[in-house]
GROMACS .gro file of C-alpha atoms in nm:
model
  270
    1MET     CA    1  -1.514   2.022   1.840
    2ALA     CA    2  -1.727   1.829   1.572
    3GLN     CA    3  -1.671   1.960   1.215
    4SER     CA    4  -1.922   2.045   0.984
    5PHE     CA    5  -1.959   1.861   0.650
    6ALA     CA    6  -2.190   1.743   0.331
    7TYR     CA    7  -2.223   1.391   0.258
    8ARG     CA    8  -2.241   1.224  -0.016
    9ALA     CA    9  -2.226   0.843  -0.109
   10PRO     CA   10  -2.286   0.751  -0.528
   11ARG     CA   11  -2.395   0.458  -0.676
   12SER     CA   12  -2.122   0.471  -1.020
   13GLN     CA   13  -1.782   0.534  -1.078
   14ASP     CA   14  -1.882   0.825  -1.327
   15GLU     CA   15  -2.134   0.936  -1.065
   16LEU     CA   16  -1.843   0.975  -0.822
   17VAL     CA   17  -1.626   1.126  -1.105
   18ASP     CA   18  -1.869   1.373  -1.183
   19ILE     CA   19  -1.842   1.490  -0.801
   20LEU     CA   20  -1.501   1.545  -0.787
   21ALA     CA   21  -1.494   1.717  -1.038
   22SER     CA   22  -1.724   1.985  -0.936
   23GLU     CA   23  -1.657   2.030  -0.580
   24GLU     CA   24  -1.274   2.155  -0.398
   25SER     CA   25  -1.274   2.016  -0.102
   26VAL     CA   26  -1.391   1.671  -0.076
   27ARG     CA   27  -1.254   1.343   0.125
   28LEU     CA   28  -1.322   0.986   0.006
   29LEU     CA   29  -1.396   0.788   0.265
   30ALA     CA   30  -1.341   0.368   0.213
   31GLY     CA   31  -1.297   0.275   0.530
   32GLY     CA   32  -1.212   0.587   0.759
   33THR     CA   33  -0.967   0.461   0.954
   34ASP     CA   34  -0.700   0.708   0.884
   35LEU     CA   35  -0.977   0.977   0.775
   36PHE     CA   36  -1.177   0.966   1.083
   37VAL     CA   37  -0.860   1.006   1.317
   38GLU     CA   38  -0.737   1.329   1.055
   39MET     CA   39  -1.067   1.509   1.124
   40ARG     CA   40  -1.078   1.458   1.491
   41ASN     CA   41  -0.777   1.591   1.537
   42GLY     CA   42  -0.859   1.876   1.272
   43LEU     CA   43  -0.597   1.833   1.076
   44THR     CA   44  -0.845   1.789   0.786
   45ARG     CA   45  -1.157   2.014   0.725
   46PRO     CA   46  -1.335   1.864   0.447
   47ASN     CA   47  -1.635   2.054   0.355
   48LEU     CA   48  -1.772   1.750   0.131
   49VAL     CA   49  -1.682   1.362   0.261
   50VAL     CA   50  -1.769   1.139  -0.036
   51ASP     CA   51  -1.835   0.753   0.033
   52LEU     CA   52  -1.718   0.494  -0.183
   53LYS     CA   53  -1.870   0.244   0.002
   54ARG     CA   54  -2.189   0.224  -0.222
   55VAL     CA   55  -1.956   0.264  -0.573
   56GLU     CA   56  -2.061   0.018  -0.731
   57GLY     CA   57  -1.780  -0.241  -0.804
   58PHE     CA   58  -1.566  -0.100  -0.586
   59GLY     CA   59  -1.608  -0.346  -0.307
   60GLU     CA   60  -1.501  -0.668  -0.517
   61ILE     CA   61  -1.144  -0.842  -0.525
   62SER     CA   62  -1.126  -1.078  -0.843
   63TRP     CA   63  -0.877  -1.317  -1.019
   64ASP     CA   64  -0.779  -1.373  -1.330
   65PRO     CA   65  -0.530  -1.663  -1.482
   66GLY     CA   66  -0.477  -1.381  -1.791
   67THR     CA   67  -0.456  -1.008  -1.635
   68GLY     CA   68  -0.373  -1.094  -1.224
   69LEU     CA   69  -0.527  -0.953  -0.973
   70ARG     CA   70  -0.864  -0.645  -0.925
   71ILE     CA   71  -0.836  -0.512  -0.605
   72GLY     CA   72  -1.084  -0.203  -0.533
   73PRO     CA   73  -1.089   0.129  -0.363
   74GLY     CA   74  -1.349  -0.112  -0.068
   75VAL     CA   75  -1.147  -0.414  -0.033
   76THR     CA   76  -1.048  -0.424   0.369
   77ILE     CA   77  -0.714  -0.607   0.441
   78ASN     CA   78  -0.924  -0.866   0.633
   79GLN     CA   79  -1.053  -0.902   0.307
   80LEU     CA   80  -0.759  -0.980   0.127
   81ILE     CA   81  -0.619  -1.192   0.344
   82ALA     CA   82  -0.934  -1.454   0.336
   83ASP     CA   83  -0.959  -1.435  -0.055
   84PRO     CA   84  -0.818  -1.830  -0.172
   85ALA     CA   85  -0.676  -1.603  -0.512
   86VAL     CA   86  -0.411  -1.449  -0.260
   87ALA     CA   87  -0.331  -1.691  -0.072
   88GLU     CA   88  -0.279  -1.901  -0.362
   89HIS     CA   89  -0.123  -1.708  -0.571
   90TYR     CA   90  -0.043  -1.406  -0.367
   91PRO     CA   91   0.068  -1.481  -0.060
   92LEU     CA   92   0.289  -1.227   0.008
   93LEU     CA   93   0.033  -0.963  -0.005
   94ALA     CA   94  -0.173  -1.132   0.300
   95SER     CA   95   0.186  -1.174   0.462
   96CYS     CA   96   0.245  -0.795   0.451
   97GLY     CA   97  -0.193  -0.767   0.585
   98HIS     CA   98  -0.144  -0.966   0.838
   99ASP     CA   99   0.097  -0.762   1.019
  100LEU     CA  100  -0.158  -0.412   0.957
  101ALA     CA  101  -0.247  -0.332   1.279
  102SER     CA  102  -0.543  -0.498   1.500
  103HIS     CA  103  -0.829  -0.721   1.329
  104GLN     CA  104  -1.050  -0.456   1.425
  105ILE     CA  105  -0.871  -0.231   1.259
  106ARG     CA  106  -0.828  -0.493   0.927
  107ASN     CA  107  -1.205  -0.497   0.944
  108ARG     CA  108  -1.249  -0.195   0.865
  109ALA     CA  109  -0.943  -0.071   0.651
  110THR     CA  110  -0.866  -0.145   0.329
  111VAL     CA  111  -0.578  -0.155   0.085
  112ILE     CA  112  -0.612   0.109  -0.120
  113GLY     CA  113  -0.702   0.377   0.129
  114ASN     CA  114  -0.364   0.207   0.289
  115ILE     CA  115  -0.155   0.308  -0.023
  116VAL     CA  116  -0.341   0.655  -0.076
  117ASN     CA  117  -0.286   0.745   0.264
  118ALA     CA  118   0.130   0.740   0.142
  119SER     CA  119   0.268   0.673   0.497
  120PRO     CA  120   0.622   0.569   0.450
  121CYS     CA  121   0.564   0.280   0.689
  122ALA     CA  122   0.273   0.183   0.462
  123ASP     CA  123   0.239  -0.217   0.502
  124MET     CA  124   0.057  -0.293   0.160
  125ALA     CA  125   0.328  -0.070  -0.014
  126PRO     CA  126   0.649  -0.303   0.015
  127GLY     CA  127   0.430  -0.663  -0.147
  128LEU     CA  128   0.275  -0.476  -0.391
  129LEU     CA  129   0.515  -0.223  -0.517
  130CYS     CA  130   0.759  -0.613  -0.530
  131SER     CA  131   0.459  -0.775  -0.737
  132GLN     CA  132   0.511  -0.468  -0.977
  133ALA     CA  133   0.118  -0.337  -0.901
  134SER     CA  134  -0.001  -0.040  -1.118
  135ALA     CA  135  -0.271   0.198  -0.942
  136VAL     CA  136  -0.580   0.279  -1.225
  137ILE     CA  137  -0.715   0.605  -1.201
  138ARG     CA  138  -1.016   0.800  -1.282
  139SER     CA  139  -1.119   1.068  -1.304
  140ALA     CA  140  -1.403   1.290  -1.571
  141ARG     CA  141  -1.127   1.374  -1.812
  142GLY     CA  142  -1.056   0.977  -1.834
  143GLU     CA  143  -0.833   0.686  -1.719
  144ARG     CA  144  -0.477   0.680  -1.658
  145ILE     CA  145  -0.277   0.369  -1.531
  146VAL     CA  146   0.030   0.472  -1.332
  147PRO     CA  147   0.282   0.211  -1.206
  148LEU     CA  148   0.272   0.182  -0.819
  149SER     CA  149   0.648   0.241  -0.810
  150GLU     CA  150   0.585   0.584  -0.946
  151PHE     CA  151   0.291   0.646  -0.752
  152PHE     CA  152   0.431   0.819  -0.451
  153THR     CA  153   0.588   1.137  -0.457
  154GLY     CA  154   0.657   1.162  -0.117
  155VAL     CA  155   0.553   1.141   0.285
  156LYS     CA  156   0.222   1.151   0.223
  157ARG     CA  157   0.206   1.265  -0.084
  158THR     CA  158   0.099   1.085  -0.424
  159VAL     CA  159   0.056   1.166  -0.795
  160LEU     CA  160  -0.334   1.204  -0.761
  161GLU     CA  161  -0.501   1.495  -0.863
  162ARG     CA  162  -0.814   1.703  -0.685
  163ASP     CA  163  -1.028   1.472  -0.902
  164GLU     CA  164  -0.923   1.171  -0.929
  165VAL     CA  165  -0.944   0.890  -0.790
  166LEU     CA  166  -0.766   0.505  -0.768
  167ALA     CA  167  -1.030   0.358  -0.861
  168HIS     CA  168  -0.874  -0.009  -0.867
  169VAL     CA  169  -0.525  -0.185  -0.830
  170GLN     CA  170  -0.401  -0.393  -1.091
  171VAL     CA  171  -0.190  -0.684  -0.984
  172PRO     CA  172   0.003  -0.858  -1.313
  173ALA     CA  173  -0.075  -1.246  -1.342
  174GLN     CA  174   0.322  -1.217  -1.434
  175THR     CA  175   0.436  -1.180  -1.083
  176ALA     CA  176   0.179  -1.426  -0.892
  177ASP     CA  177   0.319  -1.734  -0.783
  178ALA     CA  178   0.619  -1.562  -0.675
  179ARG     CA  179   0.778  -1.702  -0.313
  180GLY     CA  180   0.786  -1.423  -0.073
  181GLY     CA  181   0.889  -1.296   0.250
  182TYR     CA  182   0.755  -0.992   0.467
  183ARG     CA  183   0.939  -0.864   0.796
  184LYS     CA  184   0.830  -0.552   0.981
  185HIS     CA  185   0.978  -0.435   1.317
  186LYS     CA  186   0.791  -0.265   1.577
  187ARG     CA  187   0.882  -0.103   1.925
  188ILE     CA  188   0.666  -0.322   2.080
  189LYS     CA  189   0.490  -0.740   2.041
  190GLY     CA  190   0.152  -0.529   1.986
  191HIS     CA  191   0.014  -0.322   1.733
  192ASP     CA  192   0.172  -0.067   1.647
  193LEU     CA  193   0.341   0.145   1.343
  194GLY     CA  194   0.673  -0.044   1.140
  195ILE     CA  195   0.969   0.067   1.253
  196VAL     CA  196   1.111  -0.053   0.974
  197GLY     CA  197   0.968  -0.318   0.654
  198VAL     CA  198   1.121  -0.582   0.451
  199ALA     CA  199   0.955  -0.760   0.165
  200VAL     CA  200   1.177  -0.993  -0.079
  201TRP     CA  201   1.054  -1.138  -0.366
  202LYS     CA  202   1.165  -1.428  -0.610
  203LYS     CA  203   1.066  -1.600  -0.899
  204ASP     CA  204   1.268  -1.703  -1.269
  205GLY     CA  205   1.571  -1.605  -1.125
  206ASP     CA  206   1.447  -1.240  -1.009
  207LEU     CA  207   1.502  -1.053  -0.711
  208ARG     CA  208   1.335  -0.792  -0.574
  209LEU     CA  209   1.266  -0.580  -0.261
  210GLY     CA  210   1.010  -0.378  -0.127
  211ILE     CA  211   1.140  -0.135   0.199
  212SER     CA  212   0.901   0.095   0.454
  213SER     CA  213   0.982   0.344   0.686
  214ALA     CA  214   1.352   0.359   0.552
  215ALA     CA  215   1.269   0.670   0.315
  216PRO     CA  216   1.027   0.950   0.231
  217LYS     CA  217   0.831   0.711   0.070
  218PRO     CA  218   0.781   0.354   0.012
  219LEU     CA  219   1.071   0.160  -0.222
  220VAL     CA  220   1.123  -0.099  -0.433
  221ILE     CA  221   1.478  -0.265  -0.559
  222ASP     CA  222   1.469  -0.442  -0.834
  223GLY     CA  223   1.694  -0.552  -1.112
  224LEU     CA  224   1.838  -0.810  -0.882
  225SER     CA  225   1.918  -1.178  -0.907
  226GLU     CA  226   1.835  -1.444  -0.703
  227ASP     CA  227   2.211  -1.557  -0.740
  228SER     CA  228   2.301  -1.225  -0.554
  229ALA     CA  229   2.509  -1.274  -0.317
  230VAL     CA  230   2.302  -1.182   0.009
  231ASP     CA  231   2.617  -0.920   0.121
  232GLU     CA  232   2.579  -0.782  -0.258
  233VAL     CA  233   2.149  -0.737  -0.195
  234VAL     CA  234   2.237  -0.577   0.206
  235ALA     CA  235   2.502  -0.354   0.035
  236THR     CA  236   2.258  -0.228  -0.271
  237VAL     CA  237   1.932  -0.163  -0.055
  238ALA     CA  238   2.099   0.037   0.222
  239ALA     CA  239   2.277   0.221  -0.062
  240ALA     CA  240   1.902   0.324  -0.180
  241ILE     CA  241   1.722   0.402   0.158
  242SER     CA  242   1.717   0.762   0.350
  243PRO     CA  243   1.600   0.674   0.734
  244ILE     CA  244   1.578   0.919   0.918
  245ASP     CA  245   1.583   0.988   1.320
  246ASP     CA  246   1.222   1.003   1.483
  247VAL     CA  247   1.064   0.973   1.848
  248ARG     CA  248   1.023   0.574   1.745
  249CYS     CA  249   1.419   0.496   1.635
  250THR     CA  250   1.708   0.681   1.540
  251ALA     CA  251   1.811   0.648   1.171
  252ASP     CA  252   2.111   0.437   1.253
  253TYR     CA  253   1.862   0.163   1.383
  254ARG     CA  254   1.646   0.167   1.097
  255ALA     CA  255   1.925   0.124   0.850
  256HIS     CA  256   2.062  -0.169   1.085
  257MET     CA  257   1.727  -0.320   1.099
  258VAL     CA  258   1.663  -0.308   0.698
  259SER     CA  259   1.960  -0.487   0.655
  260VAL     CA  260   1.936  -0.738   0.906
  261PHE     CA  261   1.575  -0.807   0.796
  262THR     CA  262   1.712  -0.873   0.416
  263ALA     CA  263   1.965  -1.104   0.523
  264ARG     CA  264   1.685  -1.265   0.686
  265LEU     CA  265   1.455  -1.343   0.416
  266LEU     CA  266   1.690  -1.379   0.143
  267GLN     CA  267   1.829  -1.690   0.328
  268GLU     CA  268   1.404  -1.783   0.422
  269VAL     CA  269   1.285  -1.731   0.127
  270ALA     CA  270   1.423  -1.996  -0.086
   0.00000   0.00000   0.00000
């Protein structure tokens, strides 16, 4: 049965946060690729759906040599992939985006929607975590900045409060122009959720890895050196993950593929 709900489409951030402060049962709409599925399956029944697409500035992606990359809530995956600054300065993010679903879904799905949905298998999370991105969060109470490494709290859970919106993701300039790569393992050659995802990021002797589908939330493993032995890094990653058995594969297979992808990427990303 179709759900009945109210609909609002604010045009400014101030109008948006005022709505969030005054309403209890609200869901935010950006691309809708997750929200509409949840509503159709009866997993969520909001009284109000707030469309973010008309909010000024929310559809913008911009690059500044001093502050880095700014990604608004309305920026789609394909918009990110096609952006010249992303291709030049953050190619790892484009690689993660290419592996997300189909071209048609990428035309609708947003970068921030993929993050806020907080699935353990979120494709954009490994690259953004490796790039030390931060979530800039707004409400009627003000603004706060949370490192993405602290944003996820569990399966489908984040630090966002009921009256807050992730106003943009900021990727620092210091992590631009790195070398990196992303590998995603699926059950089929076509479009599918990842069994595991591994990103490797290298710059100025530093090494970071982003892992998806191997713990209750996406993980980043840092504090490593490019000079670290492959076996040492693989062991560090293996100790950090906590994979589960599910309908897609076993925990042992997940752990094995994380180790395989980690070793391959360390050798491929020179």
